[in-house]
Amino acid sequence: APSVAVLIAIRLVGGAAYTAFDLTRKAYMSAEVPKDVRGRISGVNNGLQKWAVMIAAGLSGVIAQHLATRSIFLVQAGFTGSACLALLLHEALQRCSVRDPEPSSQDSKGDSASRTPGRQRLDSEQSVTSISTFQVARQNWRSLIGAGGYCAMLRGCRNTWLVALPLHGLDLGMSLQNIGLAVAIFRGVDAFVTITVAGPIMDRYGRKAAAMPTMLLMAVAYLLLPWTKNFWSMVSVACIYAIGNGLSGGILNYFAIGLAPANARTQFLGLWKTVTPCGGLVLPPLFGFITDQTGSMKVSAAVIASFAIFALVWIKVLVTDVPETSVGSMDSAREMPPADAPPADVSPTPTRTEPPPALGGAAVVAAEK
């Protein structure tokens, strides 16, 4: 970028593009993914993203060392363009597969039947009268405050750890190579737990079964981190944090796609995207400020650990959750048609009248008498 203003403008455009992609991805998953496997799909998706971050970090280091720093952004633009082309190709192939040169009434029924249930729900939702964001916030404020508040605190604890771990390594006098190795081990354990454990727990036992142990293990890790004195003790504490964070891998998306009302998905997800980043914006600066004022990480880490315990109590008291596989889950109630929707055309089931049984010869004689 030739100037700071251009760099800020580019960053704003990139942030807006990523936000739009994230909202559409969550809306699609909310309509397309069945409720009984949402936890596993979210966990695997989040775990793959974590592995992609690790691979991308290694590739960027190699590219920056052997080529120019600008080459990193060119490679990133190439990957982004490839993903965009893949989406366009998928959409074009899907349109060609359902296109018929001579449409008819039967063909239109077949075209509707060939769509997936989630795509049919998305098509039906487009015909629903748009609801204002204020109305969505008024109708779903409990979900935004309860689950949204928990996710905000979770993001704050996650973002703060990314600052606390390297900072403590520097405080111990470790080399950048050892600090990078500790971060790589922590991220590897985190991604492994997310892919293998997080999804089945959330699908079988509910979101709270994964969220509450997460905050407890995070609090323990924050309390133990300032007391570590060497590389292996720091890695051990980082693994405790990684196990806890991995248990809740994908839970932000899982809450979002599960709580979004069927007739106002995008409005709710936009509000959700506004609420949840607040913790990530507040806790890392607070951690740095307390560390600067006290000259030690023990006090600041204890403060973040107290936030983790507070988040545990928060989700225990304010968030109502049931497993997705149980009957009457909270997501099933959110897929009801809007109040102003016309009633479905239900034709009465014809009653079949059975003919009277045939009378035998003796019965006929008795009836004539």
Coordinates of C-alpha atoms in Angstrom, one line a residue:
A1 CA 0.0 0.0 0.0
P2 CA 1.4 3.4 -0.8
S3 CA 0.0 5.0 2.4
V4 CA -1.6 4.2 5.7
A5 CA -4.9 5.5 4.5
V6 CA -4.9 3.1 1.6
L7 CA -3.9 0.2 3.9
I8 CA -6.8 1.0 6.3
A9 CA -9.2 1.2 3.4
I10 CA -8.1 -2.2 2.1
R11 CA -8.4 -3.6 5.6
L12 CA -12.0 -2.3 5.9
V13 CA -12.9 -3.8 2.5
G14 CA -11.4 -7.1 3.5
G15 CA -13.2 -7.1 6.8
A16 CA -16.5 -6.3 5.1
A17 CA -16.0 -9.1 2.6
Y18 CA -15.2 -11.7 5.3
T19 CA -18.2 -10.6 7.3
A20 CA -20.5 -11.1 4.3
F21 CA -19.0 -14.5 3.7
D22 CA -19.3 -15.5 7.3
L23 CA -23.0 -14.5 7.4
T24 CA -23.9 -16.3 4.2
R25 CA -22.0 -19.4 5.4
K26 CA -23.9 -19.5 8.7
A27 CA -27.2 -18.9 7.0
Y28 CA -26.6 -21.7 4.5
M29 CA -25.5 -24.1 7.3
S30 CA -28.6 -23.2 9.4
A31 CA -30.9 -24.2 6.6
E32 CA -28.9 -27.0 5.0
V33 CA -27.3 -29.0 7.8
P34 CA -29.6 -31.4 9.8
K35 CA -29.9 -30.6 13.5
D36 CA -28.6 -34.0 14.6
V37 CA -25.2 -33.5 13.0
R38 CA -24.7 -29.8 13.4
G39 CA -22.2 -30.2 16.1
R40 CA -20.0 -32.6 14.1
I41 CA -20.2 -30.5 11.0
S42 CA -19.3 -27.3 12.9
G43 CA -16.5 -29.0 14.8
V44 CA -14.9 -30.5 11.7
N45 CA -15.3 -27.2 9.8
N46 CA -13.6 -25.3 12.7
G47 CA -10.9 -27.9 13.1
L48 CA -10.1 -27.7 9.4
Q49 CA -9.9 -24.0 9.6
K50 CA -7.4 -24.3 12.5
W51 CA -5.2 -26.7 10.5
A52 CA -5.4 -24.3 7.5
V53 CA -4.2 -21.5 9.7
M54 CA -1.2 -23.6 10.8
I55 CA -0.3 -24.6 7.3
A56 CA -0.8 -21.0 6.0
A57 CA 1.5 -19.7 8.8
G58 CA 4.2 -22.1 7.7
L59 CA 3.8 -21.3 4.0
S60 CA 3.9 -17.6 4.7
G61 CA 7.1 -17.9 6.6
V62 CA 8.8 -19.9 3.8
I63 CA 7.5 -17.4 1.1
A64 CA 8.6 -14.4 3.1
Q65 CA 12.1 -15.9 3.6
H66 CA 12.8 -16.9 0.0
L67 CA 10.7 -14.3 -1.8
A68 CA 9.4 -10.9 -1.0
T69 CA 6.9 -10.0 1.7
R70 CA 4.4 -8.9 -0.8
S71 CA 4.4 -12.4 -2.3
I72 CA 2.4 -13.5 0.7
F73 CA -0.5 -11.3 -0.2
L74 CA -0.3 -12.4 -3.8
V75 CA -0.5 -16.1 -2.8
Q76 CA -3.4 -15.3 -0.5
A77 CA -5.2 -13.5 -3.3
G78 CA -4.6 -16.5 -5.5
F79 CA -6.2 -18.9 -2.9
T80 CA -9.1 -16.5 -2.4
G81 CA -9.7 -16.3 -6.1
S82 CA -9.6 -20.1 -6.5
A83 CA -12.2 -20.5 -3.7
C84 CA -14.4 -18.0 -5.5
L85 CA -14.1 -19.8 -8.8
A86 CA -14.9 -23.1 -7.1
L87 CA -18.1 -21.6 -5.7
L88 CA -19.1 -20.2 -9.1
L89 CA -18.3 -23.5 -10.8
H90 CA -20.4 -25.4 -8.3
E91 CA -23.4 -23.0 -8.8
A92 CA -23.1 -23.3 -12.6
L93 CA -23.0 -27.1 -12.5
Q94 CA -26.0 -27.1 -10.1
R95 CA -28.0 -24.9 -12.4
C96 CA -27.2 -27.0 -15.4
S97 CA -28.2 -30.2 -13.7
V98 CA -31.7 -28.9 -13.0
R99 CA -32.3 -27.0 -16.2
D100 CA -34.8 -28.3 -18.7
P101 CA -35.2 -26.9 -22.2
E102 CA -39.0 -27.6 -22.2
P103 CA -40.3 -26.9 -18.7
S104 CA -43.7 -28.2 -17.8
S105 CA -45.8 -28.5 -14.7
Q106 CA -44.5 -32.0 -14.0
D107 CA -40.9 -30.8 -14.7
S108 CA -41.3 -28.0 -12.2
K109 CA -42.5 -30.5 -9.6
G110 CA -39.5 -32.6 -10.4
D111 CA -37.2 -29.6 -10.1
S112 CA -38.6 -28.8 -6.7
A113 CA -38.2 -32.4 -5.6
S114 CA -34.6 -32.5 -6.8
R115 CA -33.6 -29.7 -4.4
T116 CA -32.4 -30.5 -0.9
P117 CA -34.7 -29.7 2.0
G118 CA -32.4 -26.9 3.2
R119 CA -32.5 -25.2 -0.3
Q120 CA -36.3 -25.5 -0.3
R121 CA -36.4 -23.8 3.1
L122 CA -34.1 -21.0 1.8
D123 CA -36.3 -20.5 -1.3
S124 CA -39.5 -20.4 0.9
E125 CA -37.9 -17.9 3.3
Q126 CA -37.3 -15.5 0.4
S127 CA -41.0 -15.1 0.0
V128 CA -41.6 -14.2 3.6
T129 CA -42.1 -10.5 4.3
S130 CA -38.8 -9.0 5.5
I131 CA -38.6 -8.2 9.2
S132 CA -36.7 -5.2 10.6
T133 CA -33.5 -5.7 12.6
F134 CA -35.1 -3.9 15.5
Q135 CA -38.0 -6.4 15.6
V136 CA -35.5 -9.3 15.5
A137 CA -33.5 -7.9 18.3
R138 CA -36.7 -7.3 20.4
Q139 CA -37.9 -10.9 19.8
N140 CA -34.5 -12.6 20.3
W141 CA -32.9 -10.4 23.0
R142 CA -32.6 -13.3 25.4
S143 CA -30.6 -15.4 23.0
L144 CA -28.4 -12.4 22.1
I145 CA -27.7 -11.6 25.8
G146 CA -27.5 -15.2 27.0
A147 CA -25.7 -17.2 24.4
G148 CA -24.3 -14.1 22.7
G149 CA -22.8 -12.8 25.9
Y150 CA -21.2 -16.2 26.6
C151 CA -19.7 -16.3 23.1
A152 CA -18.3 -12.8 23.5
M153 CA -16.5 -13.8 26.8
L154 CA -15.2 -16.9 25.1
R155 CA -13.8 -14.9 22.2
G156 CA -12.2 -12.5 24.7
C157 CA -10.5 -15.4 26.5
R158 CA -9.3 -16.9 23.2
N159 CA -7.9 -13.7 21.9
T160 CA -6.2 -12.9 25.2
W161 CA -4.4 -16.3 25.2
L162 CA -2.9 -15.6 21.8
V163 CA -1.2 -12.6 23.5
A164 CA -0.4 -14.1 26.9
L165 CA 1.4 -17.2 25.7
P166 CA 4.0 -15.6 23.5
L167 CA 4.4 -12.7 26.0
H168 CA 5.1 -15.2 28.9
G169 CA 7.6 -17.0 26.6
L170 CA 9.5 -13.8 26.0
D171 CA 9.4 -13.0 29.8
L172 CA 11.1 -16.4 30.4
G173 CA 13.8 -15.6 27.9
M174 CA 12.8 -18.2 25.3
S175 CA 13.9 -18.0 21.7
L176 CA 11.4 -17.1 19.1
Q177 CA 11.8 -20.7 17.7
N178 CA 10.8 -22.3 21.0
I179 CA 7.9 -19.9 21.3
G180 CA 6.7 -20.8 17.8
L181 CA 7.1 -24.5 18.6
A182 CA 5.0 -24.1 21.8
V183 CA 2.3 -22.2 19.8
A184 CA 2.4 -24.9 17.1
I185 CA 1.9 -27.7 19.7
F186 CA -0.9 -25.9 21.3
R187 CA -2.7 -25.3 18.0
G188 CA -2.2 -28.9 16.9
V189 CA -3.8 -30.3 20.1
D190 CA -6.6 -27.8 19.8
A191 CA -7.4 -28.7 16.2
F192 CA -7.2 -32.5 17.0
V193 CA -9.7 -32.2 19.9
T194 CA -12.0 -30.0 17.9
I195 CA -12.2 -32.4 15.0
T196 CA -12.5 -35.6 17.0
V197 CA -14.3 -34.7 20.3
A198 CA -16.2 -31.4 20.1
G199 CA -18.8 -32.2 17.6
P200 CA -20.1 -35.6 19.0
I201 CA -20.3 -34.0 22.5
M202 CA -22.4 -31.1 21.4
D203 CA -24.7 -33.3 19.2
R204 CA -25.2 -35.9 22.0
Y205 CA -25.2 -33.9 25.2
G206 CA -25.8 -30.3 24.1
R207 CA -23.8 -27.1 23.8
K208 CA -23.5 -26.5 27.5
A209 CA -21.8 -29.9 28.0
A210 CA -18.9 -28.6 25.9
A211 CA -19.0 -25.0 26.9
M212 CA -18.8 -25.4 30.7
P213 CA -15.6 -27.6 30.7
T214 CA -14.1 -25.2 28.3
M215 CA -14.3 -22.3 30.6
L216 CA -13.1 -24.3 33.6
L217 CA -10.0 -25.6 31.7
M218 CA -9.3 -22.1 30.4
A219 CA -9.4 -20.6 33.9
V220 CA -7.0 -23.3 35.1
A221 CA -4.6 -22.6 32.3
Y222 CA -4.6 -18.9 32.9
L223 CA -4.0 -19.4 36.6
L224 CA -1.1 -21.8 36.0
L225 CA 0.6 -20.0 33.1
P226 CA 2.4 -17.3 35.1
W227 CA 3.9 -20.0 37.4
T228 CA 5.6 -21.9 34.6
K229 CA 9.4 -21.6 34.6
N230 CA 10.6 -23.5 31.5
F231 CA 9.6 -24.6 28.0
W232 CA 7.9 -28.0 28.9
S233 CA 5.9 -26.6 31.8
M234 CA 4.6 -23.9 29.6
V235 CA 3.7 -26.4 26.8
S236 CA 1.9 -28.5 29.4
V237 CA -0.2 -25.6 30.5
A238 CA -0.8 -24.7 26.8
C239 CA -2.1 -28.2 26.2
I240 CA -4.5 -27.8 29.1
Y241 CA -5.8 -24.7 27.4
A242 CA -5.9 -26.4 24.0
I243 CA -8.0 -29.3 25.3
G244 CA -10.5 -26.9 26.8
N245 CA -10.6 -24.7 23.8
G246 CA -10.9 -27.7 21.5
L247 CA -14.0 -28.9 23.3
S248 CA -15.8 -25.7 22.3
G249 CA -14.5 -25.7 18.7
G250 CA -17.2 -24.5 16.4
I251 CA -19.6 -23.6 19.3
L252 CA -19.9 -20.0 18.1
N253 CA -21.2 -21.1 14.7
Y254 CA -23.3 -23.8 16.4
F255 CA -25.0 -21.3 18.7
A256 CA -25.6 -18.9 15.8
I257 CA -27.1 -21.4 13.3
G258 CA -29.2 -23.1 16.0
L259 CA -30.7 -19.9 17.5
A260 CA -31.3 -18.0 14.2
P261 CA -35.0 -17.9 13.5
A262 CA -36.0 -19.4 10.2
N263 CA -37.8 -16.2 8.9
A264 CA -35.0 -13.8 9.9
R265 CA -31.7 -15.6 9.6
T266 CA -29.6 -12.8 8.2
Q267 CA -30.9 -10.1 10.5
F268 CA -30.3 -12.3 13.6
L269 CA -26.8 -13.4 12.3
G270 CA -25.9 -9.7 11.7
L271 CA -26.9 -8.9 15.3
W272 CA -25.0 -12.0 16.5
K273 CA -21.9 -10.8 14.6
T274 CA -22.2 -7.4 16.3
V275 CA -22.5 -8.8 19.8
T276 CA -19.9 -11.7 19.9
P277 CA -16.7 -9.7 18.9
C278 CA -17.1 -7.4 21.9
G279 CA -15.2 -9.6 24.3
G280 CA -12.3 -10.0 21.8
L281 CA -12.1 -6.2 21.7
V282 CA -12.2 -5.6 25.5
L283 CA -10.3 -8.4 27.2
P284 CA -6.9 -8.3 25.4
P285 CA -6.4 -4.5 26.0
L286 CA -7.5 -5.0 29.6
F287 CA -5.0 -7.8 30.0
G288 CA -2.2 -5.6 28.6
F289 CA -3.2 -2.7 30.8
I290 CA -3.2 -4.7 34.0
T291 CA 0.1 -6.3 33.1
D292 CA 1.7 -2.9 32.5
Q293 CA 0.4 -1.4 35.7
T294 CA 1.4 -4.4 38.0
G295 CA 4.5 -5.4 36.2
S296 CA 3.5 -9.1 36.4
M297 CA 1.2 -11.5 34.5
K298 CA 0.0 -13.1 37.7
V299 CA -2.7 -10.4 38.4
S300 CA -3.8 -10.0 34.8
A301 CA -4.0 -13.7 34.2
A302 CA -6.1 -14.1 37.4
V303 CA -8.4 -11.4 36.1
I304 CA -8.9 -13.2 32.8
A305 CA -9.4 -16.5 34.7
S306 CA -12.2 -14.8 36.7
F307 CA -13.8 -13.8 33.5
A308 CA -13.7 -17.4 32.4
I309 CA -15.4 -18.6 35.7
F310 CA -18.0 -15.8 35.2
A311 CA -18.7 -17.1 31.7
L312 CA -19.1 -20.6 33.1
V313 CA -21.7 -19.3 35.6
W314 CA -23.3 -17.1 32.9
I315 CA -24.0 -20.0 30.5
K316 CA -25.1 -22.3 33.4
V317 CA -27.7 -19.8 34.6
L318 CA -28.8 -17.8 31.5
V319 CA -28.6 -20.2 28.6
T320 CA -31.1 -22.9 28.1
D321 CA -29.9 -25.8 26.1
V322 CA -30.9 -29.3 25.2
P323 CA -29.2 -31.8 22.9
E324 CA -30.1 -31.6 19.2
T325 CA -31.0 -35.2 19.1
S326 CA -33.7 -34.9 21.8
V327 CA -37.3 -34.3 21.1
G328 CA -38.5 -30.7 21.3
S329 CA -35.1 -29.1 21.0
M330 CA -35.0 -25.3 21.1
D331 CA -34.1 -25.2 17.4
S332 CA -37.2 -27.1 16.3
A333 CA -39.4 -24.4 17.7
R334 CA -37.6 -21.8 15.6
E335 CA -38.5 -23.4 12.4
M336 CA -42.2 -22.8 12.8
P337 CA -43.8 -20.7 10.1
P338 CA -44.4 -17.0 10.8
A339 CA -47.7 -16.0 12.5
D340 CA -49.0 -14.2 9.4
A341 CA -48.4 -17.2 7.1
P342 CA -51.5 -18.6 5.5
P343 CA -52.7 -22.0 6.9
A344 CA -51.6 -25.0 5.0
D345 CA -54.1 -26.6 2.7
V346 CA -54.9 -29.8 4.5
S347 CA -57.6 -31.9 2.9
P348 CA -59.6 -34.1 5.2
T349 CA -58.8 -37.7 5.1
P350 CA -61.7 -39.6 3.5
T351 CA -63.4 -42.1 5.9
R352 CA -63.5 -45.5 4.5
T353 CA -66.8 -47.2 5.2
E354 CA -66.6 -51.0 5.3
P355 CA -69.5 -52.9 3.8
P356 CA -71.5 -55.0 6.2
P357 CA -70.4 -58.5 6.5
A358 CA -72.2 -61.1 4.4
L359 CA -74.8 -63.1 6.2
G360 CA -74.6 -66.8 6.1
G361 CA -77.6 -69.1 5.4
A362 CA -78.6 -69.5 9.0
A363 CA -78.4 -65.8 9.6
V364 CA -80.6 -65.1 6.6
V365 CA -83.3 -67.4 7.9
A366 CA -83.1 -65.8 11.3
A367 CA -83.4 -62.4 9.8
E368 CA -86.5 -63.3 7.7
K369 CA -88.2 -64.7 10.9

